[in-house]
Coordinates of N, CA and C in Angstrom, one line a residue:
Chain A
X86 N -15.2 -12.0 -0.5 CA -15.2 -10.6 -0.4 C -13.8 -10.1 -0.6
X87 N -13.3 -8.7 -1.6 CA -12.1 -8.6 -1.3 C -11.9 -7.7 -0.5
X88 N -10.6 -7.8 0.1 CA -9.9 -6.8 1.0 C -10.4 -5.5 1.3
X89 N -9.4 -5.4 -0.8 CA -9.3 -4.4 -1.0 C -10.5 -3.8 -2.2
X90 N -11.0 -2.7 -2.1 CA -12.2 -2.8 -3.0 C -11.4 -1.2 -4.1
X91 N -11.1 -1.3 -5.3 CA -11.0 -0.4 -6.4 C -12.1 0.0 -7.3
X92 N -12.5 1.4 -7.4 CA -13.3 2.0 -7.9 C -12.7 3.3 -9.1
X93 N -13.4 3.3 -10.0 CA -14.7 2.4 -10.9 C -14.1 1.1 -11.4
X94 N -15.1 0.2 -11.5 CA -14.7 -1.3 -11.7 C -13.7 -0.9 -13.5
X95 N -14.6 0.6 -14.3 CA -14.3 0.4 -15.5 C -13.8 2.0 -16.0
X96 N -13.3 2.6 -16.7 CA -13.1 3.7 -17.0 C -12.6 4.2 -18.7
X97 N -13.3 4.7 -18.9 CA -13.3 5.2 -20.5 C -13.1 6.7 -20.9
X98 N -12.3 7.2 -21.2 CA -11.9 8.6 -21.2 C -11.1 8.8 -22.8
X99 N -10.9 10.1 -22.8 CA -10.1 10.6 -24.5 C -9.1 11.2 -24.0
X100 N -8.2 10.6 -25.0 CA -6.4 11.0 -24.6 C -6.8 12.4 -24.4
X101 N -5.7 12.7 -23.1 CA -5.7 14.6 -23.0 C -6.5 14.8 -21.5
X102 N -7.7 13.8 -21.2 CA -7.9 13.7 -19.7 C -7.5 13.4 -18.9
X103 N -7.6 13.7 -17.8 CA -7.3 12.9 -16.2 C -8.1 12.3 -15.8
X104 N -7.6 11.1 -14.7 CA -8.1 10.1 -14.8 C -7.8 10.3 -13.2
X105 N -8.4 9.3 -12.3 CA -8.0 9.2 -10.9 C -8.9 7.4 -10.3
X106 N -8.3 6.7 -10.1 CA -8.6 5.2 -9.8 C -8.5 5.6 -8.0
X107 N -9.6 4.6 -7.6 CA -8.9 4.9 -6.1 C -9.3 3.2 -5.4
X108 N -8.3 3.4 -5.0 CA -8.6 1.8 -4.1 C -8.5 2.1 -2.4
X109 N -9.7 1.2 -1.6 CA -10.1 1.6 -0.6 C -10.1 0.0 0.5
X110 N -9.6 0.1 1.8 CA -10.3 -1.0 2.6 C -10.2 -0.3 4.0
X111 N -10.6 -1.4 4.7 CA -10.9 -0.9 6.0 C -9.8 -1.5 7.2
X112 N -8.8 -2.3 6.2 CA -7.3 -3.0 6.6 C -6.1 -1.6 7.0
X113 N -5.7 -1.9 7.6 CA -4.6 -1.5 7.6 C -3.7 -2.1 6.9
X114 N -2.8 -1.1 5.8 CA -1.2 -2.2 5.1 C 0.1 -1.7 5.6
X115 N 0.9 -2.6 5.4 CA 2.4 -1.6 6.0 C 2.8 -1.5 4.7
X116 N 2.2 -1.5 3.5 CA 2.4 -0.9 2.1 C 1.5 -1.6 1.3
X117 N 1.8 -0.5 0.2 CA 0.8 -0.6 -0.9 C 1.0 -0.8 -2.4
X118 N 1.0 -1.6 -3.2 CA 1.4 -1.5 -4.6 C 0.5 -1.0 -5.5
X119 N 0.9 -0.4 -6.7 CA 0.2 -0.3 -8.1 C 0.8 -0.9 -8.8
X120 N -0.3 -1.9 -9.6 CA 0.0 -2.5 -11.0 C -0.7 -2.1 -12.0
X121 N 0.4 -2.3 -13.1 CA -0.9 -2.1 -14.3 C -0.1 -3.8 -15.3
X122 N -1.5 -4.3 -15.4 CA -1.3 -5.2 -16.5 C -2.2 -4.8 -17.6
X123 N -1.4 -5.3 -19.3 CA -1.8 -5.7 -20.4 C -2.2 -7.2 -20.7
X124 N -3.0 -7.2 -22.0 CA -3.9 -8.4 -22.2 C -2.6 -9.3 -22.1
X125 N -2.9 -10.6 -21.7 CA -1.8 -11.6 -22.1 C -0.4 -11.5 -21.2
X126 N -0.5 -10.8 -20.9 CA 0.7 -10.0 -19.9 C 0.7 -10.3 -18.1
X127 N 1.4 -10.6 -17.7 CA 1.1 -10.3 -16.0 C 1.4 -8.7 -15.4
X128 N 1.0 -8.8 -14.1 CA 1.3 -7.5 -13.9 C 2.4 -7.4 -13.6
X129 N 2.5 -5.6 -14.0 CA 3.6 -5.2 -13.9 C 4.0 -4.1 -12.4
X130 N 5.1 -3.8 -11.8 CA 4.8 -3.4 -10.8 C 5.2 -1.6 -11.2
X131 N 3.8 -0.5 -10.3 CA 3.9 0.5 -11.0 C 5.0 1.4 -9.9
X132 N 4.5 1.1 -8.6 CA 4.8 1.9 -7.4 C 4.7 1.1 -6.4
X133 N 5.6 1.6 -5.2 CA 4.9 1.0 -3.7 C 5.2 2.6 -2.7
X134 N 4.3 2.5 -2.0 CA 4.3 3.0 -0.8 C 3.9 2.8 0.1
X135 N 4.3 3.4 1.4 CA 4.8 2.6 2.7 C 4.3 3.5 3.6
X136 N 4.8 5.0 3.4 CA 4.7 6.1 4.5 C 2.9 6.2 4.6
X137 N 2.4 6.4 5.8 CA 1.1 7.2 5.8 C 1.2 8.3 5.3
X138 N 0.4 8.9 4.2 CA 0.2 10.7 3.8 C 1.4 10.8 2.4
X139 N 2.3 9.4 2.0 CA 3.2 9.6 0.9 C 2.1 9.9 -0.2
X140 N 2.9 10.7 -0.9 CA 2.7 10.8 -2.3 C 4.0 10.4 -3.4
X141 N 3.9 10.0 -4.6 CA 4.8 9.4 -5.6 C 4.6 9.9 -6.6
X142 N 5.5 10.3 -7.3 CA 4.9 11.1 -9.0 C 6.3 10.2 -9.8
X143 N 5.3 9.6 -10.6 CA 6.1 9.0 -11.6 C 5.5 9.5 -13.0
X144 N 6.5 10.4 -13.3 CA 6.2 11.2 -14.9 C 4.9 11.7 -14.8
X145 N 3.5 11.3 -15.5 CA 2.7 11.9 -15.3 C 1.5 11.0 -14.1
X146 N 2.2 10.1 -13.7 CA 1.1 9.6 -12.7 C 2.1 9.8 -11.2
X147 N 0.3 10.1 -10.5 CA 0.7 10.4 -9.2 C -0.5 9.7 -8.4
X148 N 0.6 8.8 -7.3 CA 0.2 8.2 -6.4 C 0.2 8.7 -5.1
X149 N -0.8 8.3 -4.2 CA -1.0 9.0 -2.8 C -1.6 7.8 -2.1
X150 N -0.9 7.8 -1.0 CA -1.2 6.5 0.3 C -1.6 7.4 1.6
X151 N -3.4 7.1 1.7 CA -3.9 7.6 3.1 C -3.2 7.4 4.0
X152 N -3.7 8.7 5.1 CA -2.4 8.8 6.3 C -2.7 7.7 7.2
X153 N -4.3 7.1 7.2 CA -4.0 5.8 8.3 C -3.3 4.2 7.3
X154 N -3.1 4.4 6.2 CA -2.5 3.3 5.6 C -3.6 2.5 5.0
X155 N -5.1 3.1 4.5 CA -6.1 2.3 4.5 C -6.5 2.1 2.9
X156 N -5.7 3.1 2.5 CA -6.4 3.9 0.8 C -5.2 4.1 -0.1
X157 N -5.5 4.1 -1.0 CA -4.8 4.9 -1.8 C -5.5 5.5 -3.2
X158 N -5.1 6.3 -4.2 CA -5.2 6.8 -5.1 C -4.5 6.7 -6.3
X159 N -4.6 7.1 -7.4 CA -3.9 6.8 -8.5 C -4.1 7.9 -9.9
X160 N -3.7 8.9 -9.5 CA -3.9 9.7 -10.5 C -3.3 10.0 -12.2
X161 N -3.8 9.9 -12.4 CA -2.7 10.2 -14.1 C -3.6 11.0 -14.8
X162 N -2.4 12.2 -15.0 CA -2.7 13.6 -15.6 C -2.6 13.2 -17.4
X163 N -3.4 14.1 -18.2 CA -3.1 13.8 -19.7 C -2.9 12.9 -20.4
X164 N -4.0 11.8 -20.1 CA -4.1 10.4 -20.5 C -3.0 10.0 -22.1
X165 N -2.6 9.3 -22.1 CA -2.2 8.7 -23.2 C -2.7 7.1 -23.9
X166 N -2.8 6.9 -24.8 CA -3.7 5.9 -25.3 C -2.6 4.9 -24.9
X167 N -1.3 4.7 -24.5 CA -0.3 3.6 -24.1 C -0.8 3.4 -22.4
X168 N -1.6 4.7 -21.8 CA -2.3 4.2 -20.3 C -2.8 3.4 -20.0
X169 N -3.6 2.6 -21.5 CA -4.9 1.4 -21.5 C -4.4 0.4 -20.4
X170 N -4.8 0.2 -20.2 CA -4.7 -1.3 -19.0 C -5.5 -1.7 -17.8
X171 N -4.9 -2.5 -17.1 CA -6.0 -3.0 -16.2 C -5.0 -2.6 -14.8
X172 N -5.8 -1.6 -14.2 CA -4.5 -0.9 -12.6 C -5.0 -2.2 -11.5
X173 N -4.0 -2.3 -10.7 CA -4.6 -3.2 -9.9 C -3.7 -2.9 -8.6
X174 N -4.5 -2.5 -7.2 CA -3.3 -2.2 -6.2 C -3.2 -3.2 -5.6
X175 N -2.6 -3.3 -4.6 CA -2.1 -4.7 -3.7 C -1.5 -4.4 -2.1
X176 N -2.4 -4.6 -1.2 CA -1.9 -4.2 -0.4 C -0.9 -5.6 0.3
X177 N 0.4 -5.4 1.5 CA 0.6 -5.6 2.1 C 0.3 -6.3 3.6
X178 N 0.0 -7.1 4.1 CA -0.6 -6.9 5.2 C 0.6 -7.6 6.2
X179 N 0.5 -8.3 7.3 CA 1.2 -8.6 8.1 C 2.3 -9.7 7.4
X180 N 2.3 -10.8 6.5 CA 3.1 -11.2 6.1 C 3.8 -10.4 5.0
X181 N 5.0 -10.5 4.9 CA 5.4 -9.3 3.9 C 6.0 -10.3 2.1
X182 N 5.0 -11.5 2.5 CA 5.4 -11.8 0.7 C 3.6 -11.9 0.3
X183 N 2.9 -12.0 1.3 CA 1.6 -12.6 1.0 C 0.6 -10.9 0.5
X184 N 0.4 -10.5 -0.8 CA -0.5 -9.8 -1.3 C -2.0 -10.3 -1.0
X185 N -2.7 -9.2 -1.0 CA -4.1 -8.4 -1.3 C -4.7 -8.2 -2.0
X186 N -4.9 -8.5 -3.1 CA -4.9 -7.9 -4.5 C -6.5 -6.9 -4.8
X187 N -6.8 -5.9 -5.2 CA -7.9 -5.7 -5.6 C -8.5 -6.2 -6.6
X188 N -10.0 -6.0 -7.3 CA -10.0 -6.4 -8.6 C -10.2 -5.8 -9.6
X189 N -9.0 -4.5 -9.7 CA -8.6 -4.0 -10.7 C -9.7 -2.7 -11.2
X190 N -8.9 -1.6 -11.9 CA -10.0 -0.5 -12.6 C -9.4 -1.2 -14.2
X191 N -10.3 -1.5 -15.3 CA -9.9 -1.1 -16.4 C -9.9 0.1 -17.1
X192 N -8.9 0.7 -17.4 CA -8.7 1.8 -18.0 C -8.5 1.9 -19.9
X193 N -9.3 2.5 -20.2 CA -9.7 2.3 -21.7 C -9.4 4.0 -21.9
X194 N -7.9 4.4 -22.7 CA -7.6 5.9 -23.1 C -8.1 6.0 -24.6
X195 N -9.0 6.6 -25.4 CA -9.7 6.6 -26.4 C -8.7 7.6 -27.5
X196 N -8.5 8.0 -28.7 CA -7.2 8.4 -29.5 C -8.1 9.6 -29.8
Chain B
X965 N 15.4 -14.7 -22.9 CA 14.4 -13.9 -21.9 C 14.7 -14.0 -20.3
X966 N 15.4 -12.7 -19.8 CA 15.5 -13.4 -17.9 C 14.4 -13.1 -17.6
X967 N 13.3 -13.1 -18.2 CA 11.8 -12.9 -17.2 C 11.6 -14.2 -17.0
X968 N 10.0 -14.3 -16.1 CA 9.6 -15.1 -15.8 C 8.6 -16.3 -16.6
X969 N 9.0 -17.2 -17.1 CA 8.4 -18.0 -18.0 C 7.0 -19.1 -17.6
X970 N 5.9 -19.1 -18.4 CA 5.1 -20.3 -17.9 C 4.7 -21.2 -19.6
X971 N 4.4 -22.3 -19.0 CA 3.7 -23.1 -20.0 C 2.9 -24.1 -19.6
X972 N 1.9 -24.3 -20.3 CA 1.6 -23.7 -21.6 C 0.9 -22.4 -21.5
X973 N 0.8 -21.4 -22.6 CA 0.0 -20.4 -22.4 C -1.1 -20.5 -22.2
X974 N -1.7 -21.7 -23.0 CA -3.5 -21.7 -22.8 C -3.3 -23.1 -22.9
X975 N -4.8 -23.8 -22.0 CA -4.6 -24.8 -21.9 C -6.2 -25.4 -21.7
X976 N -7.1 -26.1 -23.0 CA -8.2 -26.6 -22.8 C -8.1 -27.9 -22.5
X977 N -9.5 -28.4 -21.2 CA -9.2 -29.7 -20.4 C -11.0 -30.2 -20.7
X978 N -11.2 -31.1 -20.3 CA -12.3 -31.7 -20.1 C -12.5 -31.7 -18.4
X979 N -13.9 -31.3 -18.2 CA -13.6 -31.8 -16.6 C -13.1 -33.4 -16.5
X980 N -12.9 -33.0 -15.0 CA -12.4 -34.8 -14.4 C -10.5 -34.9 -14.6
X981 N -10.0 -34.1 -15.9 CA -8.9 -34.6 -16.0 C -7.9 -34.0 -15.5
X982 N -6.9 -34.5 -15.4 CA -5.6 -33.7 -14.6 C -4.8 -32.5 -14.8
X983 N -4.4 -31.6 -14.8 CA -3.6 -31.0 -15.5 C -2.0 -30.0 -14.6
X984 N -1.1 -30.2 -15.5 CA 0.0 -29.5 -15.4 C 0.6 -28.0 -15.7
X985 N 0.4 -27.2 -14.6 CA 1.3 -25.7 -15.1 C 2.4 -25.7 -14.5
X986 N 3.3 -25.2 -15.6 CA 4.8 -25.1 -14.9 C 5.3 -23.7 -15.0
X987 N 6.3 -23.1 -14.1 CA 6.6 -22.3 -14.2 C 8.2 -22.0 -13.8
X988 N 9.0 -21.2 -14.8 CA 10.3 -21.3 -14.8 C 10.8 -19.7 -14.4
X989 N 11.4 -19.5 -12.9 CA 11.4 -18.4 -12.1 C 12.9 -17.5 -12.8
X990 N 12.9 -16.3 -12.6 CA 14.2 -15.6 -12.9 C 15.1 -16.5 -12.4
X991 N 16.1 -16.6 -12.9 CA 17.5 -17.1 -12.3 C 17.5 -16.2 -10.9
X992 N 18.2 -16.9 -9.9 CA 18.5 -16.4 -8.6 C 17.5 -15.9 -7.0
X993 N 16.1 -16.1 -8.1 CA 15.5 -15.4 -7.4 C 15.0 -16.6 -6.6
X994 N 14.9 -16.8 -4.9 CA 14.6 -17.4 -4.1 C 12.8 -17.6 -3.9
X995 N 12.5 -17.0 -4.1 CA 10.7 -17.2 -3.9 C 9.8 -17.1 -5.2
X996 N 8.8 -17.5 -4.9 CA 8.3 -18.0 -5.6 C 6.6 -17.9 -5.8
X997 N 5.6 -17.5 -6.1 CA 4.6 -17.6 -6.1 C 3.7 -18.0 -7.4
X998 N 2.7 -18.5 -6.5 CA 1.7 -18.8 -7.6 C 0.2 -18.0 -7.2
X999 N -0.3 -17.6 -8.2 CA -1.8 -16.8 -8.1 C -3.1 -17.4 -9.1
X1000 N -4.4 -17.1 -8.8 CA -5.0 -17.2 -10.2 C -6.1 -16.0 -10.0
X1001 N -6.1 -15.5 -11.6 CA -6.8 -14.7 -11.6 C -8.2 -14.7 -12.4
X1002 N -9.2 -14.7 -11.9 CA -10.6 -14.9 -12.7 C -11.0 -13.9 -13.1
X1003 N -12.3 -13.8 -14.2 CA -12.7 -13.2 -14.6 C -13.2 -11.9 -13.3
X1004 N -12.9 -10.6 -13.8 CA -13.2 -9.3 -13.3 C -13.1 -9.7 -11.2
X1005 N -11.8 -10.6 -11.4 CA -11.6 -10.7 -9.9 C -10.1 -10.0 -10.0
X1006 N -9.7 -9.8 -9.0 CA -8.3 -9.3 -8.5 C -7.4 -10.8 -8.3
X1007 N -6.3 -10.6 -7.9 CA -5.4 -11.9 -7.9 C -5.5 -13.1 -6.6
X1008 N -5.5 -13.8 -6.7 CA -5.9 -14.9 -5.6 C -4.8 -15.6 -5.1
X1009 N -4.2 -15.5 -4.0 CA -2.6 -16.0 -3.7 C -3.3 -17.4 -3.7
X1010 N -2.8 -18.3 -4.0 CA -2.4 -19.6 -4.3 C -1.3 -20.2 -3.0
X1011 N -0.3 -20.2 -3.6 CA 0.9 -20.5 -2.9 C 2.1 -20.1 -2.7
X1012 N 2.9 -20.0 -1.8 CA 4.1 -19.1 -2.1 C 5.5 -20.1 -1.2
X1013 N 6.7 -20.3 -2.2 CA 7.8 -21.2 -2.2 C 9.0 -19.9 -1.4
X1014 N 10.1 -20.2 -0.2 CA 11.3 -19.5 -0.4 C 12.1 -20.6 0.2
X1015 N 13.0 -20.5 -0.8 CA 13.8 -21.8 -0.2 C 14.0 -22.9 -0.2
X1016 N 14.2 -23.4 0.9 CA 14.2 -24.6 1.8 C 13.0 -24.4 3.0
X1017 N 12.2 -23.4 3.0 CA 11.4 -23.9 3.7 C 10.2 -24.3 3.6
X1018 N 9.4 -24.7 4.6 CA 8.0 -25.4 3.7 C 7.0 -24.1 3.6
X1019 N 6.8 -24.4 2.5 CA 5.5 -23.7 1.9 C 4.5 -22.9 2.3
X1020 N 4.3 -21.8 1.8 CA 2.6 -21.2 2.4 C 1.4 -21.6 1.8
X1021 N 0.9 -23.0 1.9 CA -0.4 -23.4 1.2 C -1.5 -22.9 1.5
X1022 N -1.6 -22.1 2.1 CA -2.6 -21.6 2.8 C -3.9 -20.8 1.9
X1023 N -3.6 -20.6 0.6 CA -4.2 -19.9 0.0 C -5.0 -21.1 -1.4
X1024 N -4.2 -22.7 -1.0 CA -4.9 -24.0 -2.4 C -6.0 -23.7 -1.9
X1025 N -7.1 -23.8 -3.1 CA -8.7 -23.9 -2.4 C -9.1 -25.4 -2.2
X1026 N -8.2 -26.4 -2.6 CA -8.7 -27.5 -2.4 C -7.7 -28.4 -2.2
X1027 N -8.3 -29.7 -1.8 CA -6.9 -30.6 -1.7 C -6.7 -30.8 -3.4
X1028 N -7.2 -30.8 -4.6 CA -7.3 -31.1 -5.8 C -5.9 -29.8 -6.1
X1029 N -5.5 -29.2 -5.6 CA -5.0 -28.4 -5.7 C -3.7 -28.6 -5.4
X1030 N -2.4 -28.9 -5.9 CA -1.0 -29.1 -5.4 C 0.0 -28.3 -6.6
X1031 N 1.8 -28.0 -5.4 CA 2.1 -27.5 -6.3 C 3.7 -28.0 -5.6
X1032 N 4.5 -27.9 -6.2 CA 5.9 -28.0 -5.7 C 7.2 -27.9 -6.4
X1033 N 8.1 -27.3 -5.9 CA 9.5 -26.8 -6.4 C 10.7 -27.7 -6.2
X1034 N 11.1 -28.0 -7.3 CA 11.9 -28.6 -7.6 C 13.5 -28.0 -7.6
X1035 N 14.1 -28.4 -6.9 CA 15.8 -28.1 -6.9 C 15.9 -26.1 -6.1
X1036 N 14.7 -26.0 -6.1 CA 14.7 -24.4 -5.8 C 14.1 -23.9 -6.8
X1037 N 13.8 -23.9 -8.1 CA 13.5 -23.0 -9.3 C 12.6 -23.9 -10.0
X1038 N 12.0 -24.4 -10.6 CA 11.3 -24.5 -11.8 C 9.9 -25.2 -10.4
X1039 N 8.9 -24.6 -10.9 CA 7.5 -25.3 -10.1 C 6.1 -25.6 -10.9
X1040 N 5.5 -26.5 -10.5 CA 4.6 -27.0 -11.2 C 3.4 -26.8 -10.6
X1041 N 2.2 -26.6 -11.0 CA 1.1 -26.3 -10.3 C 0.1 -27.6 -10.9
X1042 N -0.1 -28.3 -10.2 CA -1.2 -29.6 -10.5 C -2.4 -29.7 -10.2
X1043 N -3.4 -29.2 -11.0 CA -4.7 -29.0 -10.8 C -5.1 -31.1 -11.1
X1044 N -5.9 -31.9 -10.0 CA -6.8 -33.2 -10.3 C -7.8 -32.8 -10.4
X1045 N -8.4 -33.2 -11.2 CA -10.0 -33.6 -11.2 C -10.9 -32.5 -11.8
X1046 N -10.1 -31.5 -12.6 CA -10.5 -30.2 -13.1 C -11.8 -30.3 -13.2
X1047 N -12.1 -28.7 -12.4 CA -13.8 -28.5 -12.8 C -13.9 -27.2 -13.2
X1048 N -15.6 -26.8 -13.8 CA -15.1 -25.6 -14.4 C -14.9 -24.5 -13.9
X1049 N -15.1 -24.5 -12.4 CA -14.5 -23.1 -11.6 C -13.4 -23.0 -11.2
X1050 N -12.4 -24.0 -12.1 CA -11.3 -24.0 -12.1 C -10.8 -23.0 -13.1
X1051 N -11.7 -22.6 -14.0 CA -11.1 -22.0 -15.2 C -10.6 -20.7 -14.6
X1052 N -9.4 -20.4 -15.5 CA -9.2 -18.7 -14.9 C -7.2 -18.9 -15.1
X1053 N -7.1 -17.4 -15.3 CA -5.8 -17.5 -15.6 C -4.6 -17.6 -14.4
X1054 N -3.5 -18.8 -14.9 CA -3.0 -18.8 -12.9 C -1.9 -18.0 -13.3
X1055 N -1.4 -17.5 -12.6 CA -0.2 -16.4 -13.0 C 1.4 -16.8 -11.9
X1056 N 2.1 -16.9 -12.3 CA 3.3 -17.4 -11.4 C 4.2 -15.4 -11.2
X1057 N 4.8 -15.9 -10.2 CA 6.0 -14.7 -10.1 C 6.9 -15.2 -9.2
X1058 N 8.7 -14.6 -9.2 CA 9.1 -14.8 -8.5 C 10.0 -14.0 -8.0
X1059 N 10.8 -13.6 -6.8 CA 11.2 -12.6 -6.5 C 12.6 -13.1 -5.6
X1060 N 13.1 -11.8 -5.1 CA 14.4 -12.2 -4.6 C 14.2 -12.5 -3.0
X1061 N 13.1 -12.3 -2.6 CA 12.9 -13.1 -1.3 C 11.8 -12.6 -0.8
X1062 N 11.0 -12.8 0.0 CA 9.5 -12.2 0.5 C 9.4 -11.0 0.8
X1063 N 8.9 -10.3 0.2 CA 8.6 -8.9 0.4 C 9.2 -7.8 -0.5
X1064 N 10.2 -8.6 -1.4 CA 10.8 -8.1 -2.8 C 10.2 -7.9 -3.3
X1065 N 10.2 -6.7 -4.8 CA 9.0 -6.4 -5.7 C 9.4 -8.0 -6.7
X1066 N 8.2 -8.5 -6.8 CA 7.2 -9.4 -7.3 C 7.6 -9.6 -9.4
X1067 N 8.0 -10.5 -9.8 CA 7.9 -10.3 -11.1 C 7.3 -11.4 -11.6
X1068 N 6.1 -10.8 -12.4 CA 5.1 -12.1 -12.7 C 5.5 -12.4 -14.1
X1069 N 5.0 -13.6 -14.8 CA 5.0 -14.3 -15.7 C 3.5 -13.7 -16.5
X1070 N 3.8 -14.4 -18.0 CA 2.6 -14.0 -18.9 C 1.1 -15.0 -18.6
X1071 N 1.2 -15.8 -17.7 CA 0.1 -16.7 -16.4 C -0.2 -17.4 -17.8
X1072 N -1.0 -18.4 -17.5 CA -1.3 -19.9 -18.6 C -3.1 -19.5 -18.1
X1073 N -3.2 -19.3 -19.1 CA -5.2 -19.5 -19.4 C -5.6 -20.7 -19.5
X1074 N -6.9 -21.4 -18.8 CA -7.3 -22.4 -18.3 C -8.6 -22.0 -18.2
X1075 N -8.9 -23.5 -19.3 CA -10.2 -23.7 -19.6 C -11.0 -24.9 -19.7
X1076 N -11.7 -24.9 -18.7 CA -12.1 -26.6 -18.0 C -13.6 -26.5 -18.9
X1077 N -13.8 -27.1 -19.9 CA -14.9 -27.4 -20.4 C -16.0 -28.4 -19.5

């Protein structure tokens, strides 16, 4: 069973939409990662947050970490076809090298 | 390249037989992990190296399963007796010490016929 559970497993949209991923458990984390990996690629790290109720805006994506530490979100405004990938968050838990990992939204931006 | 290197990229086995992944960490960076990732699964900790001290094995699924670091930096991941739910891609990363952001390698695909 994982942890962490990310929804939709799959996502297919046309450049110019928004898009919103959200990853959910019933854990508490003392933080939270976003990855996005490409085929052949490992992941890459997109964000972390830590605060309960933080939000993060990186260029057009914007992240938000529920205030009990349990959730997060992943938004990105005005899809671009370079968005394609596989997001994957990762929570934290009591050891602080030992990840969480969910299993990922793939995100498919259409031209 | 100062990223994180593995080999081989892909790697087809017969069950039964043994096999070797290696993986060559950023210069400097103290820790070390190994993961594997399966089809439409999320990442699977494996094992994780800092140091000099012993190991977090806590995450091999089997005793068939070993892995060990050499001098501090370069580590091998040794799958015996390969079976096919072994297949799946293992991904290494290493970092500047536990709880540092994480930099993974391009992971070695693994395919136990």
């Amino acid at each position: 069973t994982q942890l962490l559970e990310q929804s939709p497993q799959f996502l297919s949209i046309q450049e110019g939409e928004n898009l919103t991923v959200y990853c959910n458990s019933s854990s508490v984390f003392s933080s939270l990662q976003w990855y996005r990996q490409e085929p052949g690629e490992g992941p890459v790290l997109l964000v972390t947050v830590v605060t309960g109720g933080e939000v993060k805006k990186l260029k057009r994506l914007t992240f938000q970490f529920g205030d009990a530490r349990k959730d997060s979100s992943l938004h990105i405004t005005a899809a671009q076809t370079g968005d394609t990938g596989l997001y994957l968050c990762a929570g934290d838990g009591n050891d602080d090298y030992k990840l969480s990992f969910g299993a990922g939204t793939t995100v498919t931006v259409r031209a | 390249g100062a990223g994180v290197s593995q080999s081989p990229s892909n790697k087809v086995t017969e069950k039964g037989k043994d096999v070797e992944l290696r993986c060559d960490p950023i210069s400097g960076h103290t820790a070390l992990y190994w993961y594997r990732q399966s089809l439409g699964q999320g990442l699977e900790f494996l094992i994780y190296f800092q140091g000099n001290s012993a190991p977090d094995k806590s995450g091999l699924p089997s005793d068939r399963f070993s892995a060990e670091r050499t001098g501090g930096s370069v580590s091998t991941l040794t799958i015996q007796r390969t079976q096919q739910e072994d297949s799946a891609v293992y991904l290494c990363a290493s970092s500047f010490g536990g709880g540092h952001e994480q930099f993974f390698g391009p992971g070695t695909r693994l395919t136990v016929l």
